[in-house]
Amino acid sequence: TAVSLDEYHVRAHQWLGAIYHDTGAMQLSVQHLRKVAELDSTDYRSLRLAGLIHLEYEKFDDAIVDYRSALRRKLPPAMELEVRRELADALREVRQIDEALAVIKDCEPTIDILAVRAECYETNGQVEPALECTGQALALDPDHHRANVIQGRILVAQKDVENALKSLERAVKRDPADHEARFLLGRALLMAGRADEGQAEIAASTKQKERFLTMSKLHLEAMNAPQDEGVRLKLGELAEALGRPRVAMTWYRAVLGLAPDNERARAALDRLV
């Protein structure tokens, strides 16, 4: 109602962007978030959130636009680091590797920044710099999931089975729902002659990937159906099955925002809290 009375009402667009985001109606959320940034030249949070939405839904070109716009504004140092890291990931996905590395060139070498650099180098076929970055990251945190996956993937390609197993076992232990990590671990186990274990990991990976692909399709449905409680309930249940309790809780809350009497969502939240 506020926007219908005043299309330039910044606060109303901010709230609509947040509400649509929380209910999974991402296209509508982005429309309002971008409107906020258009109306308020000092706003950067809306652009960062729009970038995150596009990154999550693999709309990398749109993510790049939003992140670059955010960086043209005065960001707090901690948020600028996050935005640069996320922008580098989006650029890597569209194979703009030199630009991705340039974006994070002067960033503090945190574990996450080192992991992004490693994956950029790996994507570019620069194996030695990639391994150097993962080594630095894992020296800071031996159980860092992304660094272990990248290192494990490279070591599998190099047929360094013993070290690949160490990295990938740590990665799967940290996140058993990551289908790529489990597939790579399965390959490494097969290469090590541990056929039964390897086949079991690959089977688990296949099952997890099927759930992930189903979830991706449901995400698109939720984007285009902002009032559909059923698709949000399915997303909550899938996220829970994938070992993502916090994501599941977000979707269950979205269900209750649309249908406060939904018993399945209420019971699920009670179980997860």
PDB file of C-alpha atoms in Angstrom:
ATOM      1  CA  THR A   1       0.000   0.000   0.000  1.00  0.00           C
ATOM      2  CA  ALA A   2       2.824   2.381   0.855  1.00  0.00           C
ATOM      3  CA  VAL A   3       4.519   1.799  -2.506  1.00  0.00           C
ATOM      4  CA  SER A   4       1.229   2.240  -4.351  1.00  0.00           C
ATOM      5  CA  LEU A   5       0.859   5.630  -2.662  1.00  0.00           C
ATOM      6  CA  ASP A   6       4.507   6.629  -3.102  1.00  0.00           C
ATOM      7  CA  GLU A   7       6.649   4.618  -5.536  1.00  0.00           C
ATOM      8  CA  TYR A   8       9.769   6.397  -4.199  1.00  0.00           C
ATOM      9  CA  HIS A   9       9.256   5.273  -0.583  1.00  0.00           C
ATOM     10  CA  VAL A  10      12.673   3.778   0.207  1.00  0.00           C
ATOM     11  CA  ARG A  11      11.724   2.159   3.498  1.00  0.00           C
ATOM     12  CA  ALA A  12       8.736   0.404   1.969  1.00  0.00           C
ATOM     13  CA  HIS A  13      10.929  -1.038  -0.813  1.00  0.00           C
ATOM     14  CA  GLN A  14      13.472  -2.170   1.809  1.00  0.00           C
ATOM     15  CA  TRP A  15      10.827  -4.064   3.749  1.00  0.00           C
ATOM     16  CA  LEU A  16       9.328  -5.608   0.608  1.00  0.00           C
ATOM     17  CA  GLY A  17      12.783  -6.754  -0.470  1.00  0.00           C
ATOM     18  CA  ALA A  18      13.346  -8.361   2.930  1.00  0.00           C
ATOM     19  CA  ILE A  19       9.899  -9.975   3.115  1.00  0.00           C
ATOM     20  CA  TYR A  20      10.057 -11.427  -0.396  1.00  0.00           C
ATOM     21  CA  HIS A  21      13.560 -12.717   0.352  1.00  0.00           C
ATOM     22  CA  ASP A  22      12.388 -14.432   3.531  1.00  0.00           C
ATOM     23  CA  THR A  23       9.500 -16.120   1.677  1.00  0.00           C
ATOM     24  CA  GLY A  24      11.724 -17.245  -1.204  1.00  0.00           C
ATOM     25  CA  ALA A  25      10.213 -14.945  -3.848  1.00  0.00           C
ATOM     26  CA  MET A  26      13.648 -13.936  -5.043  1.00  0.00           C
ATOM     27  CA  GLN A  27      12.771 -12.165  -8.293  1.00  0.00           C
ATOM     28  CA  LEU A  28      10.401  -9.843  -6.484  1.00  0.00           C
ATOM     29  CA  SER A  29      12.960  -9.375  -3.726  1.00  0.00           C
ATOM     30  CA  VAL A  30      15.649  -8.315  -6.217  1.00  0.00           C
ATOM     31  CA  GLN A  31      13.299  -5.849  -7.914  1.00  0.00           C
ATOM     32  CA  HIS A  32      12.747  -4.013  -4.637  1.00  0.00           C
ATOM     33  CA  LEU A  33      16.372  -4.287  -3.496  1.00  0.00           C
ATOM     34  CA  ARG A  34      17.591  -2.707  -6.709  1.00  0.00           C
ATOM     35  CA  LYS A  35      14.945  -0.012  -6.376  1.00  0.00           C
ATOM     36  CA  VAL A  36      16.286   0.819  -2.912  1.00  0.00           C
ATOM     37  CA  ALA A  37      19.800   1.190  -4.342  1.00  0.00           C
ATOM     38  CA  GLU A  38      18.466   3.389  -7.126  1.00  0.00           C
ATOM     39  CA  LEU A  39      16.648   5.680  -4.691  1.00  0.00           C
ATOM     40  CA  ASP A  40      19.356   5.816  -2.012  1.00  0.00           C
ATOM     41  CA  SER A  41      22.881   6.396  -3.309  1.00  0.00           C
ATOM     42  CA  THR A  42      24.365   5.543   0.112  1.00  0.00           C
ATOM     43  CA  ASP A  43      22.721   2.127   0.367  1.00  0.00           C
ATOM     44  CA  TYR A  44      24.982  -0.870  -0.169  1.00  0.00           C
ATOM     45  CA  ARG A  45      23.281  -3.627   1.825  1.00  0.00           C
ATOM     46  CA  SER A  46      20.503  -4.026  -0.737  1.00  0.00           C
ATOM     47  CA  LEU A  47      22.990  -4.439  -3.578  1.00  0.00           C
ATOM     48  CA  ARG A  48      25.002  -6.975  -1.582  1.00  0.00           C
ATOM     49  CA  LEU A  49      21.860  -9.014  -0.852  1.00  0.00           C
ATOM     50  CA  ALA A  50      20.791  -8.841  -4.508  1.00  0.00           C
ATOM     51  CA  GLY A  51      24.260 -10.088  -5.451  1.00  0.00           C
ATOM     52  CA  LEU A  52      24.006 -12.972  -2.987  1.00  0.00           C
ATOM     53  CA  ILE A  53      20.616 -13.985  -4.384  1.00  0.00           C
ATOM     54  CA  HIS A  54      21.927 -13.991  -7.949  1.00  0.00           C
ATOM     55  CA  LEU A  55      25.052 -15.910  -6.879  1.00  0.00           C
ATOM     56  CA  GLU A  56      22.970 -18.543  -5.099  1.00  0.00           C
ATOM     57  CA  TYR A  57      20.695 -18.986  -8.102  1.00  0.00           C
ATOM     58  CA  GLU A  58      23.669 -19.077 -10.498  1.00  0.00           C
ATOM     59  CA  LYS A  59      22.764 -15.858 -12.291  1.00  0.00           C
ATOM     60  CA  PHE A  60      26.398 -14.883 -12.312  1.00  0.00           C
ATOM     61  CA  ASP A  61      26.239 -11.984 -14.769  1.00  0.00           C
ATOM     62  CA  ASP A  62      23.538 -10.313 -12.653  1.00  0.00           C
ATOM     63  CA  ALA A  63      25.555 -10.987  -9.500  1.00  0.00           C
ATOM     64  CA  ILE A  64      28.576  -9.282 -11.067  1.00  0.00           C
ATOM     65  CA  VAL A  65      26.503  -6.189 -11.866  1.00  0.00           C
ATOM     66  CA  ASP A  66      25.173  -5.918  -8.292  1.00  0.00           C
ATOM     67  CA  TYR A  67      28.522  -6.548  -6.615  1.00  0.00           C
ATOM     68  CA  ARG A  68      30.344  -4.031  -8.799  1.00  0.00           C
ATOM     69  CA  SER A  69      27.650  -1.458  -8.023  1.00  0.00           C
ATOM     70  CA  ALA A  70      28.047  -2.162  -4.295  1.00  0.00           C
ATOM     71  CA  LEU A  71      31.821  -1.694  -4.479  1.00  0.00           C
ATOM     72  CA  ARG A  72      31.325   1.761  -5.952  1.00  0.00           C
ATOM     73  CA  ARG A  73      29.755   2.773  -2.636  1.00  0.00           C
ATOM     74  CA  LYS A  74      31.415   3.195   0.749  1.00  0.00           C
ATOM     75  CA  LEU A  75      31.342  -0.241   2.358  1.00  0.00           C
ATOM     76  CA  PRO A  76      32.577  -1.147   5.837  1.00  0.00           C
ATOM     77  CA  PRO A  77      35.923  -3.001   5.504  1.00  0.00           C
ATOM     78  CA  ALA A  78      34.538  -6.376   6.635  1.00  0.00           C
ATOM     79  CA  MET A  79      31.667  -6.234   4.153  1.00  0.00           C
ATOM     80  CA  GLU A  80      33.942  -5.062   1.349  1.00  0.00           C
ATOM     81  CA  LEU A  81      36.074  -8.163   1.905  1.00  0.00           C
ATOM     82  CA  GLU A  82      32.987 -10.389   1.637  1.00  0.00           C
ATOM     83  CA  VAL A  83      31.689  -8.579  -1.447  1.00  0.00           C
ATOM     84  CA  ARG A  84      35.060  -8.875  -3.184  1.00  0.00           C
ATOM     85  CA  ARG A  85      35.224 -12.579  -2.380  1.00  0.00           C
ATOM     86  CA  GLU A  86      31.704 -13.184  -3.685  1.00  0.00           C
ATOM     87  CA  LEU A  87      32.354 -11.097  -6.807  1.00  0.00           C
ATOM     88  CA  ALA A  88      35.523 -13.106  -7.480  1.00  0.00           C
ATOM     89  CA  ASP A  89      33.478 -16.304  -7.264  1.00  0.00           C
ATOM     90  CA  ALA A  90      30.931 -14.955  -9.758  1.00  0.00           C
ATOM     91  CA  LEU A  91      33.700 -13.876 -12.150  1.00  0.00           C
ATOM     92  CA  ARG A  92      35.356 -17.288 -11.855  1.00  0.00           C
ATOM     93  CA  GLU A  93      32.088 -18.976 -12.757  1.00  0.00           C
ATOM     94  CA  VAL A  94      31.959 -17.035 -16.041  1.00  0.00           C
ATOM     95  CA  ARG A  95      35.653 -17.794 -16.632  1.00  0.00           C
ATOM     96  CA  GLN A  96      36.886 -14.226 -16.137  1.00  0.00           C
ATOM     97  CA  ILE A  97      39.799 -15.510 -14.079  1.00  0.00           C
ATOM     98  CA  ASP A  98      42.176 -12.554 -14.423  1.00  0.00           C
ATOM     99  CA  GLU A  99      39.414 -10.173 -13.314  1.00  0.00           C
ATOM    100  CA  ALA A 100      38.500 -12.451 -10.417  1.00  0.00           C
ATOM    101  CA  LEU A 101      42.081 -12.520  -9.158  1.00  0.00           C
ATOM    102  CA  ALA A 102      42.406  -8.750  -9.613  1.00  0.00           C
ATOM    103  CA  VAL A 103      39.293  -8.135  -7.483  1.00  0.00           C
ATOM    104  CA  ILE A 104      40.845  -9.933  -4.498  1.00  0.00           C
ATOM    105  CA  LYS A 105      44.493  -9.073  -5.201  1.00  0.00           C
ATOM    106  CA  ASP A 106      44.863  -6.653  -2.296  1.00  0.00           C
ATOM    107  CA  CYS A 107      42.513  -8.450   0.118  1.00  0.00           C
ATOM    108  CA  GLU A 108      43.669  -9.737   3.463  1.00  0.00           C
ATOM    109  CA  PRO A 109      44.633 -13.409   2.919  1.00  0.00           C
ATOM    110  CA  THR A 110      41.913 -14.934   5.055  1.00  0.00           C
ATOM    111  CA  ILE A 111      41.140 -18.644   4.724  1.00  0.00           C
ATOM    112  CA  ASP A 112      38.160 -17.960   2.469  1.00  0.00           C
ATOM    113  CA  ILE A 113      40.111 -15.565   0.238  1.00  0.00           C
ATOM    114  CA  LEU A 114      42.899 -18.144  -0.095  1.00  0.00           C
ATOM    115  CA  ALA A 115      40.331 -20.775  -1.085  1.00  0.00           C
ATOM    116  CA  VAL A 116      38.836 -18.507  -3.757  1.00  0.00           C
ATOM    117  CA  ARG A 117      42.299 -17.789  -5.150  1.00  0.00           C
ATOM    118  CA  ALA A 118      43.048 -21.510  -5.194  1.00  0.00           C
ATOM    119  CA  GLU A 119      39.901 -22.292  -7.177  1.00  0.00           C
ATOM    120  CA  CYS A 120      40.622 -19.444  -9.607  1.00  0.00           C
ATOM    121  CA  TYR A 121      44.100 -20.835 -10.247  1.00  0.00           C
ATOM    122  CA  GLU A 122      42.707 -24.371 -10.565  1.00  0.00           C
ATOM    123  CA  THR A 123      40.081 -23.225 -13.073  1.00  0.00           C
ATOM    124  CA  ASN A 124      42.870 -21.547 -15.051  1.00  0.00           C
ATOM    125  CA  GLY A 125      44.943 -24.736 -15.059  1.00  0.00           C
ATOM    126  CA  GLN A 126      47.587 -23.284 -12.717  1.00  0.00           C
ATOM    127  CA  VAL A 127      47.932 -26.268 -10.425  1.00  0.00           C
ATOM    128  CA  GLU A 128      50.990 -25.290  -8.410  1.00  0.00           C
ATOM    129  CA  PRO A 129      49.683 -21.847  -7.298  1.00  0.00           C
ATOM    130  CA  ALA A 130      46.341 -23.514  -6.491  1.00  0.00           C
ATOM    131  CA  LEU A 131      48.024 -26.082  -4.239  1.00  0.00           C
ATOM    132  CA  GLU A 132      50.103 -23.359  -2.614  1.00  0.00           C
ATOM    133  CA  CYS A 133      46.931 -21.426  -1.714  1.00  0.00           C
ATOM    134  CA  THR A 134      45.121 -24.495  -0.372  1.00  0.00           C
ATOM    135  CA  GLY A 135      48.215 -25.325   1.659  1.00  0.00           C
ATOM    136  CA  GLN A 136      48.190 -21.859   3.209  1.00  0.00           C
ATOM    137  CA  ALA A 137      44.467 -22.090   3.934  1.00  0.00           C
ATOM    138  CA  LEU A 138      44.736 -25.545   5.500  1.00  0.00           C
ATOM    139  CA  ALA A 139      47.656 -24.407   7.636  1.00  0.00           C
ATOM    140  CA  LEU A 140      45.205 -21.953   9.197  1.00  0.00           C
ATOM    141  CA  ASP A 141      42.350 -24.477   9.436  1.00  0.00           C
ATOM    142  CA  PRO A 142      43.076 -28.128   8.499  1.00  0.00           C
ATOM    143  CA  ASP A 143      39.346 -28.862   8.298  1.00  0.00           C
ATOM    144  CA  HIS A 144      38.356 -25.991   5.987  1.00  0.00           C
ATOM    145  CA  HIS A 145      35.836 -27.623   3.681  1.00  0.00           C
ATOM    146  CA  ARG A 146      36.368 -25.752   0.426  1.00  0.00           C
ATOM    147  CA  ALA A 147      40.157 -25.834   0.609  1.00  0.00           C
ATOM    148  CA  ASN A 148      40.101 -29.593   1.230  1.00  0.00           C
ATOM    149  CA  VAL A 149      37.751 -30.205  -1.715  1.00  0.00           C
ATOM    150  CA  ILE A 150      39.927 -28.145  -4.078  1.00  0.00           C
ATOM    151  CA  GLN A 151      43.106 -29.812  -2.872  1.00  0.00           C
ATOM    152  CA  GLY A 152      41.507 -33.254  -3.039  1.00  0.00           C
ATOM    153  CA  ARG A 153      40.222 -32.664  -6.572  1.00  0.00           C
ATOM    154  CA  ILE A 154      43.686 -31.645  -7.779  1.00  0.00           C
ATOM    155  CA  LEU A 155      45.374 -34.576  -6.025  1.00  0.00           C
ATOM    156  CA  VAL A 156      42.900 -37.061  -7.536  1.00  0.00           C
ATOM    157  CA  ALA A 157      43.736 -35.680 -10.995  1.00  0.00           C
ATOM    158  CA  GLN A 158      47.439 -36.082 -10.156  1.00  0.00           C
ATOM    159  CA  LYS A 159      46.769 -39.642  -8.905  1.00  0.00           C
ATOM    160  CA  ASP A 160      48.232 -38.777  -5.497  1.00  0.00           C
ATOM    161  CA  VAL A 161      45.754 -41.121  -3.868  1.00  0.00           C
ATOM    162  CA  GLU A 162      47.074 -41.162  -0.309  1.00  0.00           C
ATOM    163  CA  ASN A 163      47.018 -37.391   0.133  1.00  0.00           C
ATOM    164  CA  ALA A 164      43.787 -37.024  -1.836  1.00  0.00           C
ATOM    165  CA  LEU A 165      42.091 -39.406   0.597  1.00  0.00           C
ATOM    166  CA  LYS A 166      43.231 -37.346   3.579  1.00  0.00           C
ATOM    167  CA  SER A 167      41.842 -34.115   2.132  1.00  0.00           C
ATOM    168  CA  LEU A 168      38.572 -35.604   0.917  1.00  0.00           C
ATOM    169  CA  GLU A 169      37.885 -37.552   4.105  1.00  0.00           C
ATOM    170  CA  ARG A 170      38.204 -34.302   6.044  1.00  0.00           C
ATOM    171  CA  ALA A 171      35.924 -32.548   3.555  1.00  0.00           C
ATOM    172  CA  VAL A 172      33.207 -35.209   3.785  1.00  0.00           C
ATOM    173  CA  LYS A 173      33.452 -35.295   7.558  1.00  0.00           C
ATOM    174  CA  ARG A 174      32.916 -31.510   7.658  1.00  0.00           C
ATOM    175  CA  ASP A 175      30.003 -31.625   5.190  1.00  0.00           C
ATOM    176  CA  PRO A 176      28.548 -35.087   4.441  1.00  0.00           C
ATOM    177  CA  ALA A 177      25.882 -33.486   2.205  1.00  0.00           C
ATOM    178  CA  ASP A 178      28.411 -32.200  -0.367  1.00  0.00           C
ATOM    179  CA  HIS A 179      27.843 -34.540  -3.309  1.00  0.00           C
ATOM    180  CA  GLU A 180      31.014 -33.455  -5.138  1.00  0.00           C
ATOM    181  CA  ALA A 181      33.231 -34.187  -2.138  1.00  0.00           C
ATOM    182  CA  ARG A 182      31.671 -37.620  -1.739  1.00  0.00           C
ATOM    183  CA  PHE A 183      32.042 -38.396  -5.448  1.00  0.00           C
ATOM    184  CA  LEU A 184      35.714 -37.402  -5.384  1.00  0.00           C
ATOM    185  CA  LEU A 185      36.247 -39.469  -2.243  1.00  0.00           C
ATOM    186  CA  GLY A 186      34.605 -42.412  -4.009  1.00  0.00           C
ATOM    187  CA  ARG A 187      36.981 -42.040  -6.947  1.00  0.00           C
ATOM    188  CA  ALA A 188      39.988 -41.860  -4.632  1.00  0.00           C
ATOM    189  CA  LEU A 189      38.854 -44.968  -2.771  1.00  0.00           C
ATOM    190  CA  LEU A 190      38.433 -46.863  -6.056  1.00  0.00           C
ATOM    191  CA  MET A 191      41.917 -45.776  -7.104  1.00  0.00           C
ATOM    192  CA  ALA A 192      43.201 -47.054  -3.754  1.00  0.00           C
ATOM    193  CA  GLY A 193      41.662 -50.470  -4.442  1.00  0.00           C
ATOM    194  CA  ARG A 194      38.918 -50.046  -1.832  1.00  0.00           C
ATOM    195  CA  ALA A 195      36.116 -50.860  -4.254  1.00  0.00           C
ATOM    196  CA  ASP A 196      33.218 -51.448  -1.833  1.00  0.00           C
ATOM    197  CA  GLU A 197      33.866 -48.207   0.061  1.00  0.00           C
ATOM    198  CA  GLY A 198      34.340 -46.275  -3.171  1.00  0.00           C
ATOM    199  CA  GLN A 199      31.109 -47.519  -4.707  1.00  0.00           C
ATOM    200  CA  ALA A 200      29.235 -46.721  -1.498  1.00  0.00           C
ATOM    201  CA  GLU A 201      30.508 -43.116  -1.548  1.00  0.00           C
ATOM    202  CA  ILE A 202      29.621 -42.685  -5.228  1.00  0.00           C
ATOM    203  CA  ALA A 203      26.127 -44.066  -4.573  1.00  0.00           C
ATOM    204  CA  ALA A 204      25.696 -41.642  -1.672  1.00  0.00           C
ATOM    205  CA  SER A 205      26.951 -38.828  -3.891  1.00  0.00           C
ATOM    206  CA  THR A 206      24.424 -39.682  -6.596  1.00  0.00           C
ATOM    207  CA  LYS A 207      21.568 -39.658  -4.107  1.00  0.00           C
ATOM    208  CA  GLN A 208      22.659 -36.321  -2.674  1.00  0.00           C
ATOM    209  CA  LYS A 209      23.068 -34.809  -6.139  1.00  0.00           C
ATOM    210  CA  GLU A 210      19.534 -35.884  -7.107  1.00  0.00           C
ATOM    211  CA  ARG A 211      18.213 -34.131  -3.998  1.00  0.00           C
ATOM    212  CA  PHE A 212      20.277 -31.061  -4.816  1.00  0.00           C
ATOM    213  CA  LEU A 213      18.931 -30.902  -8.384  1.00  0.00           C
ATOM    214  CA  THR A 214      15.384 -31.314  -7.106  1.00  0.00           C
ATOM    215  CA  MET A 215      15.994 -28.504  -4.653  1.00  0.00           C
ATOM    216  CA  SER A 216      17.298 -26.270  -7.453  1.00  0.00           C
ATOM    217  CA  LYS A 217      14.101 -26.831  -9.438  1.00  0.00           C
ATOM    218  CA  LEU A 218      11.979 -26.075  -6.390  1.00  0.00           C
ATOM    219  CA  HIS A 219      13.958 -22.867  -5.824  1.00  0.00           C
ATOM    220  CA  LEU A 220      12.874 -21.693  -9.263  1.00  0.00           C
ATOM    221  CA  GLU A 221       9.279 -22.613  -8.484  1.00  0.00           C
ATOM    222  CA  ALA A 222       9.430 -20.675  -5.228  1.00  0.00           C
ATOM    223  CA  MET A 223      10.856 -17.647  -7.024  1.00  0.00           C
ATOM    224  CA  ASN A 224       7.901 -17.553  -9.382  1.00  0.00           C
ATOM    225  CA  ALA A 225       5.218 -18.486  -6.836  1.00  0.00           C
ATOM    226  CA  PRO A 226       5.572 -16.143  -3.830  1.00  0.00           C
ATOM    227  CA  GLN A 227       2.395 -17.446  -2.147  1.00  0.00           C
ATOM    228  CA  ASP A 228       2.966 -21.191  -2.591  1.00  0.00           C
ATOM    229  CA  GLU A 229       3.412 -22.726   0.860  1.00  0.00           C
ATOM    230  CA  GLY A 230       3.645 -26.277  -0.543  1.00  0.00           C
ATOM    231  CA  VAL A 231       6.827 -25.731  -2.522  1.00  0.00           C
ATOM    232  CA  ARG A 232       8.414 -24.043   0.503  1.00  0.00           C
ATOM    233  CA  LEU A 233       7.528 -26.995   2.710  1.00  0.00           C
ATOM    234  CA  LYS A 234       9.180 -29.359   0.210  1.00  0.00           C
ATOM    235  CA  LEU A 235      12.276 -27.140   0.204  1.00  0.00           C
ATOM    236  CA  GLY A 236      12.435 -27.252   3.984  1.00  0.00           C
ATOM    237  CA  GLU A 237      12.162 -31.026   4.020  1.00  0.00           C
ATOM    238  CA  LEU A 238      14.791 -31.435   1.303  1.00  0.00           C
ATOM    239  CA  ALA A 239      17.185 -29.051   3.054  1.00  0.00           C
ATOM    240  CA  GLU A 240      16.732 -31.038   6.245  1.00  0.00           C
ATOM    241  CA  ALA A 241      17.424 -34.311   4.399  1.00  0.00           C
ATOM    242  CA  LEU A 242      20.572 -32.737   2.934  1.00  0.00           C
ATOM    243  CA  GLY A 243      21.850 -31.901   6.410  1.00  0.00           C
ATOM    244  CA  ARG A 244      21.180 -28.157   6.113  1.00  0.00           C
ATOM    245  CA  PRO A 245      19.142 -27.468   9.272  1.00  0.00           C
ATOM    246  CA  ARG A 246      19.550 -23.680   9.191  1.00  0.00           C
ATOM    247  CA  VAL A 247      18.394 -23.511   5.560  1.00  0.00           C
ATOM    248  CA  ALA A 248      15.528 -25.854   6.400  1.00  0.00           C
ATOM    249  CA  MET A 249      14.441 -23.623   9.275  1.00  0.00           C
ATOM    250  CA  THR A 250      14.377 -20.612   6.937  1.00  0.00           C
ATOM    251  CA  TRP A 251      11.985 -22.407   4.582  1.00  0.00           C
ATOM    252  CA  TYR A 252       9.793 -23.731   7.404  1.00  0.00           C
ATOM    253  CA  ARG A 253       9.491 -20.186   8.747  1.00  0.00           C
ATOM    254  CA  ALA A 254       8.549 -19.029   5.250  1.00  0.00           C
ATOM    255  CA  VAL A 255       5.764 -21.628   5.260  1.00  0.00           C
ATOM    256  CA  LEU A 256       4.472 -20.369   8.582  1.00  0.00           C
ATOM    257  CA  GLY A 257       4.635 -16.808   7.308  1.00  0.00           C
ATOM    258  CA  LEU A 258       2.152 -17.825   4.612  1.00  0.00           C
ATOM    259  CA  ALA A 259       0.204 -20.435   6.565  1.00  0.00           C
ATOM    260  CA  PRO A 260       0.564 -20.021  10.366  1.00  0.00           C
ATOM    261  CA  ASP A 261      -1.443 -23.200  11.015  1.00  0.00           C
ATOM    262  CA  ASN A 262       0.755 -25.536   8.954  1.00  0.00           C
ATOM    263  CA  GLU A 263       1.407 -28.370  11.419  1.00  0.00           C
ATOM    264  CA  ARG A 264       4.212 -30.040   9.462  1.00  0.00           C
ATOM    265  CA  ALA A 265       6.268 -26.845   9.332  1.00  0.00           C
ATOM    266  CA  ARG A 266       5.584 -26.112  13.000  1.00  0.00           C
ATOM    267  CA  ALA A 267       6.595 -29.641  14.048  1.00  0.00           C
ATOM    268  CA  ALA A 268       9.743 -29.456  11.934  1.00  0.00           C
ATOM    269  CA  LEU A 269      10.782 -26.169  13.514  1.00  0.00           C
ATOM    270  CA  ASP A 270      10.147 -27.542  16.994  1.00  0.00           C
ATOM    271  CA  ARG A 271      12.319 -30.522  16.114  1.00  0.00           C
ATOM    272  CA  LEU A 272      15.192 -28.435  14.746  1.00  0.00           C
ATOM    273  CA  VAL A 273      15.332 -25.626  17.300  1.00  0.00           C
TER     274      VAL A 273
END
